[in-house]
Amino acid sequence: MNNPVSITPGIDAIDLHVRSYRSALKGTLEITINSLSNSQLKMRPILHPNGEDPQIFDTAAFVYSVFRLPEEIDRSRKVIVGQTPGVFKNAGFPNVDSWQKIYTPGRRRTTHFNPNSRIFASFAASISDVDDLTNLLIAYQTEWNKLHTILHSKYKTYLSLKKDLKNNHLLENINISTSDWQSFVKALGPKWPIRLKRIYKNILNLRIQLLAGSWVDYAKTTQKWWKNVATTVSPKFHISRQKIYFISSNTHSIINLFTGFVLKNKNLILDSLKKDLPELYKYWDQIKNHQYFIDPNDFLYFASKFYLSLPEFNKDYLKYQEKLGVITIKSSHFLDINTQIFPVKNLLKSPHLDNRLKITKPSKLADSPAIIFNIDYPLGFAAYHVLSEILENVNRINGVYILGKAAVLNSEVGDIQIPRMVFDEHTQNSYMFKNCFNSFFPFTNNQGSILTNQKSVSVLGTFLENEALLQKYSENNLTVIEMESGPYLNAITEATYDQQTPKNTIIDLNNAPFDVGIINYASDTPYSKAKNLGNHHLRLDGAEPVYLGSLAILQRIINLEESTT
């Protein structure tokens, strides 16, 4: 008897899946994750290639999901999604924000858990949060239940499983490699034996309910975030009247370069590193001996993350920031996006400013009224809502700069890609724009390449890509895959033209009313290396491109301010 031919799913399978779960979630009642699973598994996502095979536990897909879901998902029976506390209250869930606050290592999303009702509440900033959470839950539950079945087929009791766990027979019995098992254990965290026992004991049957999801609901969420920012800085200045350089990046690189606090405490950090993390300290010796090619400053910035939150460091760090006029605004309940504000003229007051930054006209900089408005980059379409809110409320924007990680089809982890065109899956638009960093990038990537004039694509979500879609991207030279550039350019379009952003067209943004720059750094290579952040973690090899991108942005701002008349 001939084996059936395996048919590779096409791009239409993705569209069908997205329409299926978005339509189902528009109902007023909860729905089961099981009812949404079939269409995802049939599209065979790049991040979940073995989802349909009941005999293969897809470790990478499970690990990827674990890192982006809170531990409490193990004990949840239902997930509710809304935009503001009012939305939850109107749906019969008052005081959600007083529930236990829970966290995930790989997603900045406001989440709460009620252990009595076993309900997990998630605040959504845009449709991208709904897409992301839904597909994470599908992959997580699919692989949980698959592993549960595989374990029960091999072990009649949990005691027998524990015995094989001690003598290493478990991995062989369930066909998991040692490296995959290590990733699995690391993802589950210190309580991994308890969580493994839960997998053995229980079948997951999660339900999800979207409480509201209109455009207005997401707009209200962003408005409340902006109000929190504006009221926080109001004792110092009226933010809407400022000249602003907007940066979407992270909350560590710009502040490290600006304050130089890490460099000021270099010896203290290195001494602590030598004592606490000798394996990481070995890289310092290699850097000094020119055996590891990374700028010493970038290594120190990376290493400092293990210490800056400690009380003995943090108190002085906060005082140092205050001295330089840096304002940090924590995220509100509605939008988990932290904000930092830096007066440009205070670059001159920073005695330990990164020495790669060049100031040639200090008198010009001293007179600058501009501020840098830096945010933790949002997920997907939330980028549109955030930038639109800022553009609508601020008098003058001088530049918009985006620094974010991406998957790449044509280079290696740690490389830098600078696009000249972005195709956006949300709008089906192609955005042509003058990316300032294609002609201005005065730094060298010692560990990798800098690829200019690239073509990138902003996708709907990490689980919403399959081999057919990536093949299409490759054929059209769309070699950089990320989630935020398209939504940001959508907002820039509305600041450039006298109408809302159209769809299914080519949009020329070469005449944007302010400087625009986008820098992506490669975090994974899902197509060429079958490698994703579920089984590979961006560590020291990712420090240099992040800091080079941040340096380029800061230098661009310095040069623009020095050139003002």
Tab-separated table of N, CA and C in Angstrom, residues 215 219 381-394 397 400 424 426-427 429 431-433 485-503 505 507-514 516:
chain	number	residue	atom	x	y	z
A	215	TRP	N	-11.510	48.874	17.575
A	215	TRP	CA	-10.430	49.850	17.358
A	215	TRP	C	-10.438	50.881	18.486
A	219	ALA	N	-7.550	52.100	21.144
A	219	ALA	CA	-7.184	53.521	21.171
A	219	ALA	C	-7.290	54.072	22.590
A	381	PHE	N	1.105	45.442	16.176
A	381	PHE	CA	0.307	46.594	15.783
A	381	PHE	C	0.144	47.624	16.890
A	382	ALA	N	0.512	47.295	18.124
A	382	ALA	CA	0.519	48.296	19.189
A	382	ALA	C	1.455	49.449	18.819
A	383	ALA	N	2.457	49.169	17.980
A	383	ALA	CA	3.382	50.215	17.533
A	383	ALA	C	2.630	51.338	16.819
A	384	TYR	N	1.650	50.965	16.008
A	384	TYR	CA	0.847	51.986	15.312
A	384	TYR	C	0.101	52.853	16.312
A	385	HIS	N	-0.588	52.225	17.258
A	385	HIS	CA	-1.380	52.985	18.224
A	385	HIS	C	-0.498	53.926	19.043
A	386	VAL	N	0.679	53.447	19.474
A	386	VAL	CA	1.573	54.257	20.304
A	386	VAL	C	2.094	55.465	19.533
A	387	LEU	N	2.646	55.229	18.324
A	387	LEU	CA	3.217	56.344	17.576
A	387	LEU	C	2.131	57.318	17.123
A	388	SER	N	0.967	56.818	16.754
A	388	SER	CA	-0.146	57.697	16.377
A	388	SER	C	-0.520	58.620	17.531
A	389	GLU	N	-0.583	58.056	18.731
A	389	GLU	CA	-0.935	58.857	19.911
A	389	GLU	C	0.097	59.961	20.146
A	390	ILE	N	1.359	59.616	19.995
A	390	ILE	CA	2.418	60.614	20.193
A	390	ILE	C	2.347	61.688	19.107
A	391	LEU	N	2.196	61.268	17.853
A	391	LEU	CA	2.134	62.233	16.746
A	391	LEU	C	0.951	63.184	16.895
A	392	GLU	N	-0.144	62.686	17.428
A	392	GLU	CA	-1.341	63.517	17.603
A	392	GLU	C	-1.226	64.481	18.780
A	393	ASN	N	-0.305	64.192	19.714
A	393	ASN	CA	-0.241	64.999	20.938
A	393	ASN	C	1.013	65.847	21.095
A	394	VAL	N	1.991	65.639	20.233
A	394	VAL	CA	3.243	66.379	20.368
A	394	VAL	C	3.355	67.423	19.262
A	397	ILE	N	7.894	66.633	16.086
A	397	ILE	CA	8.716	65.420	16.045
A	397	ILE	C	9.849	65.660	15.045
A	400	VAL	N	12.074	59.790	13.988
A	400	VAL	CA	11.492	58.539	14.478
A	400	VAL	C	12.480	57.427	14.142
A	424	ASP	N	4.048	45.294	4.662
A	424	ASP	CA	3.296	45.109	5.895
A	424	ASP	C	2.126	44.151	5.674
A	426	HIS	N	-0.299	43.520	7.699
A	426	HIS	CA	-1.560	44.062	8.219
A	426	HIS	C	-2.336	44.808	7.128
A	427	THR	N	-1.632	45.640	6.385
A	427	THR	CA	-2.285	46.500	5.383
A	427	THR	C	-2.052	46.034	3.958
A	429	ASN	N	0.474	46.760	2.373
A	429	ASN	CA	1.144	47.898	1.748
A	429	ASN	C	2.645	47.663	1.664
A	431	TYR	N	5.919	49.975	1.845
A	431	TYR	CA	6.342	51.322	2.217
A	431	TYR	C	7.754	51.580	1.702
A	432	MET	N	7.898	52.562	0.823
A	432	MET	CA	9.206	52.983	0.338
A	432	MET	C	9.592	54.242	1.122
A	433	PHE	N	10.758	54.248	1.728
A	433	PHE	CA	11.114	55.392	2.566
A	433	PHE	C	12.624	55.605	2.563
A	485	SER	N	7.873	47.389	12.193
A	485	SER	CA	8.183	48.467	11.240
A	485	SER	C	6.969	48.885	10.416
A	486	GLY	N	6.205	47.909	9.917
A	486	GLY	CA	5.023	48.227	9.115
A	486	GLY	C	4.023	49.071	9.879
A	487	PRO	N	3.614	48.658	11.104
A	487	PRO	CA	2.716	49.496	11.891
A	487	PRO	C	3.266	50.896	12.169
A	488	TYR	N	4.562	51.006	12.449
A	488	TYR	CA	5.141	52.342	12.656
A	488	TYR	C	5.030	53.186	11.376
A	489	LEU	N	5.345	52.580	10.227
A	489	LEU	CA	5.267	53.319	8.964
A	489	LEU	C	3.822	53.655	8.610
A	490	ASN	N	2.898	52.836	9.077
A	490	ASN	CA	1.476	53.137	8.925
A	490	ASN	C	1.154	54.471	9.599
A	491	ALA	N	1.641	54.650	10.838
A	491	ALA	CA	1.414	55.905	11.568
A	491	ALA	C	2.130	57.070	10.900
A	492	ILE	N	3.348	56.829	10.397
A	492	ILE	CA	4.106	57.897	9.723
A	492	ILE	C	3.386	58.339	8.450
A	493	THR	N	2.728	57.391	7.770
A	493	THR	CA	1.949	57.730	6.575
A	493	THR	C	0.874	58.760	6.915
A	494	GLU	N	0.205	58.581	8.040
A	494	GLU	CA	-0.869	59.490	8.423
A	494	GLU	C	-0.350	60.844	8.903
A	495	ALA	N	0.954	60.899	9.211
A	495	ALA	CA	1.575	62.185	9.540
A	495	ALA	C	2.151	62.856	8.288
A	496	THR	N	2.123	62.127	7.167
A	496	THR	CA	2.704	62.635	5.918
A	496	THR	C	1.628	63.084	4.935
A	497	TYR	N	0.525	62.339	4.891
A	497	TYR	CA	-0.537	62.612	3.922
A	497	TYR	C	-1.823	63.058	4.621
A	498	ASP	N	-2.745	63.620	3.845
A	498	ASP	CA	-3.967	64.188	4.409
A	498	ASP	C	-5.125	63.185	4.408
A	499	GLN	N	-4.799	61.918	4.614
A	499	GLN	CA	-5.833	60.897	4.670
A	499	GLN	C	-5.323	59.709	5.471
A	500	GLN	N	-6.245	58.841	5.870
A	500	GLN	CA	-5.835	57.639	6.581
A	500	GLN	C	-5.063	56.717	5.641
A	501	THR	N	-4.299	55.827	6.220
A	501	THR	CA	-3.476	54.930	5.421
A	501	THR	C	-4.341	54.012	4.565
A	502	PRO	N	-4.121	53.993	3.246
A	502	PRO	CA	-4.867	53.066	2.379
A	502	PRO	C	-4.335	51.649	2.550
A	503	LYS	N	-4.865	50.708	1.786
A	503	LYS	CA	-4.405	49.326	1.838
A	503	LYS	C	-4.123	48.817	0.430
A	505	THR	N	-1.395	48.840	-1.479
A	505	THR	CA	-0.799	49.800	-2.407
A	505	THR	C	0.671	50.035	-2.047
A	507	ILE	N	3.284	52.874	-0.925
A	507	ILE	CA	3.245	54.190	-0.287
A	507	ILE	C	4.647	54.783	-0.266
A	508	ASP	N	4.760	55.978	-0.813
A	508	ASP	CA	6.036	56.688	-0.882
A	508	ASP	C	6.177	57.584	0.340
A	509	LEU	N	7.134	57.250	1.212
A	509	LEU	CA	7.373	58.051	2.409
A	509	LEU	C	8.709	58.779	2.344
A	510	ASN	N	9.234	58.950	1.135
A	510	ASN	CA	10.499	59.661	0.998
A	510	ASN	C	10.377	61.130	1.394
A	511	ASN	N	9.128	61.640	1.426
A	511	ASN	CA	8.909	63.031	1.822
A	511	ASN	C	8.320	63.133	3.223
A	512	ALA	N	8.583	62.151	4.088
A	512	ALA	CA	8.103	62.202	5.468
A	512	ALA	C	8.577	63.492	6.129
A	513	PRO	N	7.765	64.070	7.011
A	513	PRO	CA	8.091	65.386	7.580
A	513	PRO	C	9.163	65.377	8.663
A	514	PHE	N	9.768	64.242	8.905
A	514	PHE	CA	10.843	64.160	9.899
A	514	PHE	C	11.793	63.031	9.497
A	516	VAL	N	13.629	59.583	9.459
A	516	VAL	CA	13.148	58.221	9.736
A	516	VAL	C	14.321	57.249	9.626
